[in-house]
JSON list of C-alpha atoms and ligand atoms in Angstrom, two decimals:
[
{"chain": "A", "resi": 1, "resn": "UNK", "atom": "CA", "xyz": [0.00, 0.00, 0.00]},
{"chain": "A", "resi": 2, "resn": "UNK", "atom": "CA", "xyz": [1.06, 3.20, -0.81]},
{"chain": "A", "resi": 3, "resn": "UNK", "atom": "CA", "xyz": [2.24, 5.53, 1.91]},
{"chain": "A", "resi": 4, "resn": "UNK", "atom": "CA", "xyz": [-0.72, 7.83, 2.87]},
{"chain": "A", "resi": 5, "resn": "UNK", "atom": "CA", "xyz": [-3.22, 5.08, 2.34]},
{"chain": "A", "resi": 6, "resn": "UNK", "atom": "CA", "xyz": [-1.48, 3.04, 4.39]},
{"chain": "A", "resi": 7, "resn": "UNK", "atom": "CA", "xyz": [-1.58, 5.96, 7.41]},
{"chain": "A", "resi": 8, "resn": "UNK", "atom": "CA", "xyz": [-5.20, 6.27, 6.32]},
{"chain": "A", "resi": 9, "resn": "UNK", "atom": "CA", "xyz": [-6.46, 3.00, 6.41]},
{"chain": "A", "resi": 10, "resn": "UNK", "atom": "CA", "xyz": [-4.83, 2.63, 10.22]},
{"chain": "A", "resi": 11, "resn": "UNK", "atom": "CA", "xyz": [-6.26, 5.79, 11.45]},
{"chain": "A", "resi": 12, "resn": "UNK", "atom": "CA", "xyz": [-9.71, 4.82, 12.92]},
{"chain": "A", "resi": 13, "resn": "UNK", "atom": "CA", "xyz": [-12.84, 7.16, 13.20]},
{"chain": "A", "resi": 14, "resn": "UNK", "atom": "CA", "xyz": [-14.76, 6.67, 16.08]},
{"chain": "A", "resi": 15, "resn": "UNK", "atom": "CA", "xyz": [-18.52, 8.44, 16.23]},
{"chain": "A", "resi": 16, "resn": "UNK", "atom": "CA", "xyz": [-19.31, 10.37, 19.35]},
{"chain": "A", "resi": 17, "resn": "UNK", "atom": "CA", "xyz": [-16.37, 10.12, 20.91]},
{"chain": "A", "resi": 18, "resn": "UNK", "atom": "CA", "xyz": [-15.27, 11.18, 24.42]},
{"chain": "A", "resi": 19, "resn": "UNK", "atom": "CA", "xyz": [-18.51, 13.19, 23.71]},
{"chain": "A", "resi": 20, "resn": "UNK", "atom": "CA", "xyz": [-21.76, 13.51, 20.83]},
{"chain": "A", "resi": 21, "resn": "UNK", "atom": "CA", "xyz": [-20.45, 15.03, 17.90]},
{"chain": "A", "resi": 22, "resn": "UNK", "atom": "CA", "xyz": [-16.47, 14.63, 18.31]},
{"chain": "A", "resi": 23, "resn": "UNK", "atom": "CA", "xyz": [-15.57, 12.30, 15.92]},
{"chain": "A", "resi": 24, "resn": "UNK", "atom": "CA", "xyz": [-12.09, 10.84, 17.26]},
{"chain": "A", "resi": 25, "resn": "UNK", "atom": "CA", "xyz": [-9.27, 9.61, 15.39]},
{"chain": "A", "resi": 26, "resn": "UNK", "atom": "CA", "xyz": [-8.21, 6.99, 17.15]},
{"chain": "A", "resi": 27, "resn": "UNK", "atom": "CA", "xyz": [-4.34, 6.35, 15.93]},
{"chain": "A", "resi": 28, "resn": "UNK", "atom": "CA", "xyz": [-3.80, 3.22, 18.23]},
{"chain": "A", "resi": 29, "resn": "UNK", "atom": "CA", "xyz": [-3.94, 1.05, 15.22]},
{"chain": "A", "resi": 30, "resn": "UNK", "atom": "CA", "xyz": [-0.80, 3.08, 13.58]},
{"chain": "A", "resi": 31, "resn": "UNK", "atom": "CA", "xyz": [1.22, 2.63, 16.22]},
{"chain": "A", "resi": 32, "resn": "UNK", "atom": "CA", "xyz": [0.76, -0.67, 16.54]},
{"chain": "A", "resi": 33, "resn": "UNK", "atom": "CA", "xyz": [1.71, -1.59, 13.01]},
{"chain": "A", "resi": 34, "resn": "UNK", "atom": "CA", "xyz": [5.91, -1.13, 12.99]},
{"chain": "A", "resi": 35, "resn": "UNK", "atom": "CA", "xyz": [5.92, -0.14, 9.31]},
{"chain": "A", "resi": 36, "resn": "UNK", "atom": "CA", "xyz": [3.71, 2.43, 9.60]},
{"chain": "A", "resi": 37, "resn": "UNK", "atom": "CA", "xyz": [4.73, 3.65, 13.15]},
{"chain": "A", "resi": 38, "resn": "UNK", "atom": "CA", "xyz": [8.04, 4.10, 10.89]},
{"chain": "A", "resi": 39, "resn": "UNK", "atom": "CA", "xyz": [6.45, 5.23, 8.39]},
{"chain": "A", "resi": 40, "resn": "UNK", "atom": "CA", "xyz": [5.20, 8.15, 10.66]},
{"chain": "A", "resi": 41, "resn": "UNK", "atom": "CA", "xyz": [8.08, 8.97, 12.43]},
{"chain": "A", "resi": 42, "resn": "UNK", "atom": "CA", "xyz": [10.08, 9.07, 9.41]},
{"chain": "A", "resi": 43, "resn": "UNK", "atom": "CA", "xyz": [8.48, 11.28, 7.70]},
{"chain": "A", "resi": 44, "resn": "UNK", "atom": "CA", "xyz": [8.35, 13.98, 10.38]},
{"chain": "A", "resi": 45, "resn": "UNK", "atom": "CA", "xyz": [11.84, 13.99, 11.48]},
{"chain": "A", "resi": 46, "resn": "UNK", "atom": "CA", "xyz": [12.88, 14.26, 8.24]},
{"chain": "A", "resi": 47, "resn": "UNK", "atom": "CA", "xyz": [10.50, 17.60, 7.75]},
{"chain": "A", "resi": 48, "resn": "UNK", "atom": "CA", "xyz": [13.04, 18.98, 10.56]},
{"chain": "A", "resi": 49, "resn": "UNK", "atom": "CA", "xyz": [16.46, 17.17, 9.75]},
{"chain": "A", "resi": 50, "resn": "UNK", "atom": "CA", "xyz": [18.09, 20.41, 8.37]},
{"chain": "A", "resi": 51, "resn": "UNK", "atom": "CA", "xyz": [16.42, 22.79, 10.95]},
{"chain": "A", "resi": 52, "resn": "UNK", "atom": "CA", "xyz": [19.35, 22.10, 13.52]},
{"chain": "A", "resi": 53, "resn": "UNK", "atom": "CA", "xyz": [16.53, 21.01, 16.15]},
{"chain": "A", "resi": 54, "resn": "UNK", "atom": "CA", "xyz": [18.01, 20.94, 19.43]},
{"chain": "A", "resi": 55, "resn": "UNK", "atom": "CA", "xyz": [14.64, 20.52, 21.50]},
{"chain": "A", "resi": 56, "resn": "UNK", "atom": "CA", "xyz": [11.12, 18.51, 20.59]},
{"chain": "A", "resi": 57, "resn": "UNK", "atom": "CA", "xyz": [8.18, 19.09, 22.42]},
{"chain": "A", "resi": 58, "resn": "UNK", "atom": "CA", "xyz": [6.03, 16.29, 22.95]},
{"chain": "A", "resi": 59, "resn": "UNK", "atom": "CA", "xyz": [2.34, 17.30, 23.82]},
{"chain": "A", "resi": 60, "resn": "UNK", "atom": "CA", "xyz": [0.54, 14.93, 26.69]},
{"chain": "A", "resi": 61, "resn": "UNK", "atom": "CA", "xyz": [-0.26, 12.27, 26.11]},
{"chain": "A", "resi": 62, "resn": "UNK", "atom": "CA", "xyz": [-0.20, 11.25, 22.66]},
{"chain": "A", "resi": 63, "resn": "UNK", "atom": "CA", "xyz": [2.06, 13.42, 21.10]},
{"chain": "A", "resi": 64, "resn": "UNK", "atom": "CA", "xyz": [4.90, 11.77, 23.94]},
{"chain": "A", "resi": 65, "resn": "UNK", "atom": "CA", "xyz": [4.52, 8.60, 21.63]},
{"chain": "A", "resi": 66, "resn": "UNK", "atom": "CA", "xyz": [5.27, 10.66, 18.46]},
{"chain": "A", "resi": 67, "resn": "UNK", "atom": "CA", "xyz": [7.42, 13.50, 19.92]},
{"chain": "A", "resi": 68, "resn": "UNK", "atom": "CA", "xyz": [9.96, 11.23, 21.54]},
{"chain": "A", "resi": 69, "resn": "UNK", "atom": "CA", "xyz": [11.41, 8.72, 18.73]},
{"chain": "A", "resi": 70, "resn": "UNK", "atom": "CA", "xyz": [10.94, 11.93, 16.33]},
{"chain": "A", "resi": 71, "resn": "UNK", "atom": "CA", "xyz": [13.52, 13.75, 19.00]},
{"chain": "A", "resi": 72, "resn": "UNK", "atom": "CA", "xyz": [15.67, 10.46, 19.05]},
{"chain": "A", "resi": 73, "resn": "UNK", "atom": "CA", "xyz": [15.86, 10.63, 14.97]},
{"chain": "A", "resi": 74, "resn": "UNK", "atom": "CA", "xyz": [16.75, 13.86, 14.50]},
{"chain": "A", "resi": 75, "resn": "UNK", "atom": "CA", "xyz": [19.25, 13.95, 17.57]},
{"chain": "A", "resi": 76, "resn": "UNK", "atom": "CA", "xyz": [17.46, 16.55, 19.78]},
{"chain": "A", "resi": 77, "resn": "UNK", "atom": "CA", "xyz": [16.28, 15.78, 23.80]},
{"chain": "A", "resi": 78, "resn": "UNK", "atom": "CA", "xyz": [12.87, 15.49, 24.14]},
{"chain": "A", "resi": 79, "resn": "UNK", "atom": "CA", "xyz": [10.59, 18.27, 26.64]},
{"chain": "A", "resi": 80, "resn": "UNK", "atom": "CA", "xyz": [6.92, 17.20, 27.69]},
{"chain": "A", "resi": 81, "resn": "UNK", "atom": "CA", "xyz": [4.45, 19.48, 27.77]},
{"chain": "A", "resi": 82, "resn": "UNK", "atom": "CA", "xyz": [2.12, 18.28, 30.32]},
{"chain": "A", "resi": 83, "resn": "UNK", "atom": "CA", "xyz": [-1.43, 18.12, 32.01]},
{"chain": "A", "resi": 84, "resn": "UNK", "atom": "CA", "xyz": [-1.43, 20.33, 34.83]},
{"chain": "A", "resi": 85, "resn": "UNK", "atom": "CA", "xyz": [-0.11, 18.84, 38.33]},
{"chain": "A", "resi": 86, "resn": "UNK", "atom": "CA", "xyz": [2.30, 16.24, 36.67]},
{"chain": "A", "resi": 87, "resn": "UNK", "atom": "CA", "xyz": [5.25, 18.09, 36.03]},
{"chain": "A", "resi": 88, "resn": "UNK", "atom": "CA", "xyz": [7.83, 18.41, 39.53]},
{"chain": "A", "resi": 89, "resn": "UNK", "atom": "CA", "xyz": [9.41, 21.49, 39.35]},
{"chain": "A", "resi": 90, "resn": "UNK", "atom": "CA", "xyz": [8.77, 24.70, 38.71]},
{"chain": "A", "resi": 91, "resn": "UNK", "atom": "CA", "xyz": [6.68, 25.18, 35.24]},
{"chain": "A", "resi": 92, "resn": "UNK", "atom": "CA", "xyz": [5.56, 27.74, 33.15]},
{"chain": "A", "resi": 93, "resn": "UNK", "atom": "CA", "xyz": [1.55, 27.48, 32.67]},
{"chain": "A", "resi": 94, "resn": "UNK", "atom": "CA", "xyz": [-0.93, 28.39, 29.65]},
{"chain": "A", "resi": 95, "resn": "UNK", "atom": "CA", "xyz": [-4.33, 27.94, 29.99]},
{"chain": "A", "resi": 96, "resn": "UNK", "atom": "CA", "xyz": [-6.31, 27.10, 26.40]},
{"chain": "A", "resi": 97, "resn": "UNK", "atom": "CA", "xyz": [-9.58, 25.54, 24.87]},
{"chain": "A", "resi": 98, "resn": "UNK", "atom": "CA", "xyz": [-9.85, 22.28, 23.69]},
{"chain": "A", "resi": 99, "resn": "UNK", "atom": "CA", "xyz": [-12.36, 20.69, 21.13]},
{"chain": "A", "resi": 100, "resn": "UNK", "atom": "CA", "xyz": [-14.11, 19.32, 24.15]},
{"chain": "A", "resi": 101, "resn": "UNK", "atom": "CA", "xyz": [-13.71, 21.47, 26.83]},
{"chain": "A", "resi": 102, "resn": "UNK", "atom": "CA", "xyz": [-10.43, 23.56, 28.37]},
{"chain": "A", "resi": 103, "resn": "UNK", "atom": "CA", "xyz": [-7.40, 22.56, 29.86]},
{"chain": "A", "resi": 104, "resn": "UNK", "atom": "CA", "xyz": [-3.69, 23.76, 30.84]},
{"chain": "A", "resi": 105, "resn": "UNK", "atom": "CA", "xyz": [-0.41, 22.99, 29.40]},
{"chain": "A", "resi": 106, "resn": "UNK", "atom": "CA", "xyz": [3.25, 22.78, 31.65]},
{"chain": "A", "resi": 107, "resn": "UNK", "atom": "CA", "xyz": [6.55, 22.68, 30.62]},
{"chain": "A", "resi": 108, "resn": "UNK", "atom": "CA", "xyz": [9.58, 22.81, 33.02]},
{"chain": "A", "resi": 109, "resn": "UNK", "atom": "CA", "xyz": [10.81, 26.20, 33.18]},
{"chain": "A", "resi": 110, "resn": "UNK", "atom": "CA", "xyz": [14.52, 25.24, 32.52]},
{"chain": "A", "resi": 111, "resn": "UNK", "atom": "CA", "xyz": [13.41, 22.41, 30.01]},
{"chain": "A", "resi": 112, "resn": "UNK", "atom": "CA", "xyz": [14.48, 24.86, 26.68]},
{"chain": "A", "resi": 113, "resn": "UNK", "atom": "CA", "xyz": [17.90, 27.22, 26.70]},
{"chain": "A", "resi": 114, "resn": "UNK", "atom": "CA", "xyz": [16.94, 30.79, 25.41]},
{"chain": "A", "resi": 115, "resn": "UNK", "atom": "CA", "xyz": [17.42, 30.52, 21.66]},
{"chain": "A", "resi": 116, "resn": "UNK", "atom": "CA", "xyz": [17.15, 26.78, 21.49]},
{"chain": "A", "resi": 117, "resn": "UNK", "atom": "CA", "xyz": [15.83, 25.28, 18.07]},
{"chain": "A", "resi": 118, "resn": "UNK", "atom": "CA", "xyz": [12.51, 23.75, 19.35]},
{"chain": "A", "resi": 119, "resn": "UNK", "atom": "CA", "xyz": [10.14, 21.57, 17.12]},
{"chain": "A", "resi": 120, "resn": "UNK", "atom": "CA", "xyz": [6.54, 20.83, 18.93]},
{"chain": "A", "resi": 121, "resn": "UNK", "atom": "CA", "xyz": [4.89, 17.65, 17.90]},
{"chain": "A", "resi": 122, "resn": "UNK", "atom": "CA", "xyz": [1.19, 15.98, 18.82]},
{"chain": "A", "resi": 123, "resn": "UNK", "atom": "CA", "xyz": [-1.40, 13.66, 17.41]},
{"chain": "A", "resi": 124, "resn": "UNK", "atom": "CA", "xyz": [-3.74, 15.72, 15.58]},
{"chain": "A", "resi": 125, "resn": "UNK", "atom": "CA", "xyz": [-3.94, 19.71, 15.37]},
{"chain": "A", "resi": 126, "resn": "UNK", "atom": "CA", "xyz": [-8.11, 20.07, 15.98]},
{"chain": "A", "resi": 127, "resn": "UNK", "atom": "CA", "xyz": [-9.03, 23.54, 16.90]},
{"chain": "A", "resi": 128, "resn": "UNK", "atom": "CA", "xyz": [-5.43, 24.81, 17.36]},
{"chain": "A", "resi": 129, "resn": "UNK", "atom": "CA", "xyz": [-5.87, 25.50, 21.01]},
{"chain": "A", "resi": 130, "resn": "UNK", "atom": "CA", "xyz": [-3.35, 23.04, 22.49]},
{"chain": "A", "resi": 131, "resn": "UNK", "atom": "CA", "xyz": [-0.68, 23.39, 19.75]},
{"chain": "A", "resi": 132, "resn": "UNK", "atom": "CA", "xyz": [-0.72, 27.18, 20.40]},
{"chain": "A", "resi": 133, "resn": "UNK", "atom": "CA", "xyz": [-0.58, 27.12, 23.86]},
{"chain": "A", "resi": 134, "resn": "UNK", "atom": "CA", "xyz": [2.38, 25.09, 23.09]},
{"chain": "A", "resi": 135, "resn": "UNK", "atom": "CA", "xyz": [3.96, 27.72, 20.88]},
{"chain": "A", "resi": 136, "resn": "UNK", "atom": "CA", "xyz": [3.09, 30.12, 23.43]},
{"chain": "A", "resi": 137, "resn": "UNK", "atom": "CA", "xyz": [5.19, 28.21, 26.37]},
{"chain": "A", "resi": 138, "resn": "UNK", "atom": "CA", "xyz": [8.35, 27.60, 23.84]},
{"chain": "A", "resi": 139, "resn": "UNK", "atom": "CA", "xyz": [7.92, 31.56, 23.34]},
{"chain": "A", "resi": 140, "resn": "UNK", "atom": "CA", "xyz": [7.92, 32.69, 27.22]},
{"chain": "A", "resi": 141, "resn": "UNK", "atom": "CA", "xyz": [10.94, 30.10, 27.39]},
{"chain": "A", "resi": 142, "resn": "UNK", "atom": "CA", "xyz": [12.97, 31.90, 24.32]},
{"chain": "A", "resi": 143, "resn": "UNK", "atom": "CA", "xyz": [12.84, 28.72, 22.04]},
{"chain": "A", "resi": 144, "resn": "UNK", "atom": "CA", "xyz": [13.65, 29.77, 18.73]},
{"chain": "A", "resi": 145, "resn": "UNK", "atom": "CA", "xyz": [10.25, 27.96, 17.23]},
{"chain": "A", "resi": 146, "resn": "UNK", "atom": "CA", "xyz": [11.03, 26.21, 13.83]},
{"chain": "A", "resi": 147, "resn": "UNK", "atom": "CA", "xyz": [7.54, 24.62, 13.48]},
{"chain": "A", "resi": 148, "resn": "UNK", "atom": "CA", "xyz": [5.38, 22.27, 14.03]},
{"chain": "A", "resi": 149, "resn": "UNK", "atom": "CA", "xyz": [4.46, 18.58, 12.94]},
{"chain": "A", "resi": 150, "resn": "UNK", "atom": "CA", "xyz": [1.01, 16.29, 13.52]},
{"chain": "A", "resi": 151, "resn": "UNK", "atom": "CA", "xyz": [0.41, 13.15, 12.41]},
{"chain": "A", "resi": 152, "resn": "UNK", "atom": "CA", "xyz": [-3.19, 14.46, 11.40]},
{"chain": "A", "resi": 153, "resn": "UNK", "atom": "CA", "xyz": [-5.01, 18.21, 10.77]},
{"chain": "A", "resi": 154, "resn": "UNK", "atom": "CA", "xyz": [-8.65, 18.49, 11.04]},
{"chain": "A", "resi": 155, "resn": "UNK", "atom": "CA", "xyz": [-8.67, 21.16, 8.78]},
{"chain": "A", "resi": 156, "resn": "UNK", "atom": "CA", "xyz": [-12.31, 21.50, 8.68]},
{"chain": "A", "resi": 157, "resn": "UNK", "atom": "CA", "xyz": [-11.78, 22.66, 12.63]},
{"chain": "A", "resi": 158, "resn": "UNK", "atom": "CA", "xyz": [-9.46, 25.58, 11.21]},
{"chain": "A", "resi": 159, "resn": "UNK", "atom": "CA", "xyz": [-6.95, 24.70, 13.92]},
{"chain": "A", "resi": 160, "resn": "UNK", "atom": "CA", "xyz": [-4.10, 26.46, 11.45]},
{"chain": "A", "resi": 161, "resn": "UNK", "atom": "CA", "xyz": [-5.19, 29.79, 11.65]},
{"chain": "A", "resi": 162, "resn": "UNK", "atom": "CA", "xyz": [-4.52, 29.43, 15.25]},
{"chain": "A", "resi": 163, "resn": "UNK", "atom": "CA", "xyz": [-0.83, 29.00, 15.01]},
{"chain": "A", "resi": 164, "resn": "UNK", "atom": "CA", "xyz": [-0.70, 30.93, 11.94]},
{"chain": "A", "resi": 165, "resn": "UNK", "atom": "CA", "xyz": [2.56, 32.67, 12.59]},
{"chain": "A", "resi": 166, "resn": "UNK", "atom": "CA", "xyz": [4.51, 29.63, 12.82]},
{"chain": "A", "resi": 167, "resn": "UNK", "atom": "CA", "xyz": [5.18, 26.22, 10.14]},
{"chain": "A", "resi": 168, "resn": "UNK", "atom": "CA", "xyz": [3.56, 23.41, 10.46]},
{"chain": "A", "resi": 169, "resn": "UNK", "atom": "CA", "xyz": [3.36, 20.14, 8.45]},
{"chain": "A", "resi": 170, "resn": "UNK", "atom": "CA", "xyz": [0.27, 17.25, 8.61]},
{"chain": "A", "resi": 171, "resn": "UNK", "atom": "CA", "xyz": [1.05, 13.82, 7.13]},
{"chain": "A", "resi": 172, "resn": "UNK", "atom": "CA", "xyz": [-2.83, 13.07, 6.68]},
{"chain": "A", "resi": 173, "resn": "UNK", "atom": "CA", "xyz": [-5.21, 16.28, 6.09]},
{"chain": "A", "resi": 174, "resn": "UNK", "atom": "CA", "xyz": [-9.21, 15.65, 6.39]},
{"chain": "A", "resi": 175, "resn": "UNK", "atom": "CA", "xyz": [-10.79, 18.51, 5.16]},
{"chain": "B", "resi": 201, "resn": "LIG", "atom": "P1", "xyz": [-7.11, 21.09, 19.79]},
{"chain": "B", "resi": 201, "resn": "LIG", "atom": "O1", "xyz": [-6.58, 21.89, 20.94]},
{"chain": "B", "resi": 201, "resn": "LIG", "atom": "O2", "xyz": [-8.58, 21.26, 19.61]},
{"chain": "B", "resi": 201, "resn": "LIG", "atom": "O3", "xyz": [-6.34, 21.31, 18.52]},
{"chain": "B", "resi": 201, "resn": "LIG", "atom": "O4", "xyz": [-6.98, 19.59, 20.19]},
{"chain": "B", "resi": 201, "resn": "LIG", "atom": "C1", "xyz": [-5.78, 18.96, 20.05]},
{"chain": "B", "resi": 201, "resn": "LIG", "atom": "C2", "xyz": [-5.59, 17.89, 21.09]},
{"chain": "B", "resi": 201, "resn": "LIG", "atom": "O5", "xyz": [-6.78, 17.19, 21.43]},
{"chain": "B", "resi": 201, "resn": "LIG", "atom": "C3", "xyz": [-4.63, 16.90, 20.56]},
{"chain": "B", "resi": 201, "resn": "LIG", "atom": "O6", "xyz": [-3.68, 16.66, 21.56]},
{"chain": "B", "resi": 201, "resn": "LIG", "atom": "C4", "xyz": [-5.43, 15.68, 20.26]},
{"chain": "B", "resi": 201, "resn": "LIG", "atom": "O7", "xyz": [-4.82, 14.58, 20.84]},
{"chain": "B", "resi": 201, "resn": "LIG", "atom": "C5", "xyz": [-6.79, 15.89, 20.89]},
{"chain": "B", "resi": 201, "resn": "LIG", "atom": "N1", "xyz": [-7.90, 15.83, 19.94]},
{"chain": "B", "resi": 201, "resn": "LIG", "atom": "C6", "xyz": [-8.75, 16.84, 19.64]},
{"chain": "B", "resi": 201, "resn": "LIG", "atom": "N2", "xyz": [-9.66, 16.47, 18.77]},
{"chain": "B", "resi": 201, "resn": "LIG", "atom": "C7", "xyz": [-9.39, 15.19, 18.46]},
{"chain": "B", "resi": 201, "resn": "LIG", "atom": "C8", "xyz": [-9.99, 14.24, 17.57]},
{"chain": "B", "resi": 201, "resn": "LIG", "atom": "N3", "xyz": [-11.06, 14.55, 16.83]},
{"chain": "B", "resi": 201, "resn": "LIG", "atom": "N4", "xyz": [-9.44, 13.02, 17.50]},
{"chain": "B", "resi": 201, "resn": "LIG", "atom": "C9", "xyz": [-8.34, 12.72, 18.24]},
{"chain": "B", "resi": 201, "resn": "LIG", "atom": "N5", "xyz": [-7.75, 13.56, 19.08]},
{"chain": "B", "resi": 201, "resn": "LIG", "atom": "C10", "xyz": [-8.25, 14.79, 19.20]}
]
C-alpha cells in the first residue's frame, strides 16, 4: 500500500467520541503496526532534519509517543508538555480551549535554553488551542520555534489559523 493510504487505512474514526459530535481519530492502530509507526516517524523527522533542532516538544499524552522517537531521529532531547499537576518542578503554565472542553499545558521552566531550536509535535492539530498554547510556552521560554508537525489536521476545525505565525506540516489532512 502506498504511503498515505497506508496511514489512512490505520487511522480509525470513532462516532461520538469522548462526547456527541467529536468524531475521534483513534491512531492506536498506527502505532501498533511497525511499518507504519516508521512510516510516521520518518516522515516527520525528516521535515526537521536540516532545521538544527536541538529541543522537541512532545504534547501529553499522545504526542509523547510521536514527539519522543521523532527527538531520538533527528538527535534533539525530548521536553513534555504536560497536564497540569504532573510536572515536579517549577513550570511555566498556559491555559487554552480544547475541542471538548479547556485545559492547561506545563513545561519545566529550565526544560528549553533561550534561543534553542525547538520543534513541537502531537497527534492531531483540531481547533489549534493546544498546539498554540504550546507555541506560546516555547515563546515565554525563548525557544527559537522552527515549526510544528502532527500526524493528522482536522482542517475542517481551522486549527491552522490558530498557530498561523509559525510552520507546520500534517502527514494526513481531512478537510
Ligand atoms: P485542539 O486543541 O482542539 O487542537 O486539540 C488537540 C488535542 O486534542 C490533541 O492533543 C489531540 O490529541 C486531541 N484531539 C482533539 N480532537 C481530536 C480528535 N477529533 N481526535 C483525536 N484527538 C483529538
Amino acid at each position: 500500500m502506498a504511503g498515505d493510504e497506508m496511514l489512512e487505512s490505520l487511522i480509525h474514526d470513532v462516532a461520538d467520541w469522548p462526547q456527541p459530535g467529536v468524531g475521534f481519530k483513534d491512531i492506536t492502530p498506527l502505532l501498533a503496526d511497525p511499518a507504519a509507526f516508521t512510516e510516521v516517524i520518518d516522515r516527520l523527522a525528516g521535515h526537521f532534519i536540516d532545521r538544527e533542532v536541538t529541543k522537541v516538544v512532545g504534547i501529553e499524552a499522545r504526542g509523547f509517543l510521536i514527539g519522543a522517537p521523532v527527538a531520538l531521529r533527528l538527535g534533539a532531547g525530548f521536553v513534555p508538555a504536560r497536564k497540569p499537576g504532573k510536572l515536579p518542578r517549577p513550570t511555566e503554565t498556559v491555559t487554552y480551549d480544547l475541542e471538548y472542553g479547556t485545559d492547561s499545558l506545563e513545561i519545566h521552566t529550565d526544560a528549553i535554553e533561550p534561543g534553542e531550536q525547538v520543534a513541537i509535535i502531537d497527534d492531531v492539530l483540531a481547533t489549534g488551542g493546544t498546539a498554540a498554547a504550546a507555541v506560546e510556552l516555547v515563546e515565554r521560554l525563548g525557544g527559537n520555534l522552527v515549526g510544528l508537525g502532527f500526524v493528522i489536521e482536522l482542517g475542517f476545525l481551522g486549527g491552522a489559523a490558530r498557530i498561523a505565525g509559525a510552520a507546520h506540516t500534517s502527514l494526513v489532512t481531512y478537510r
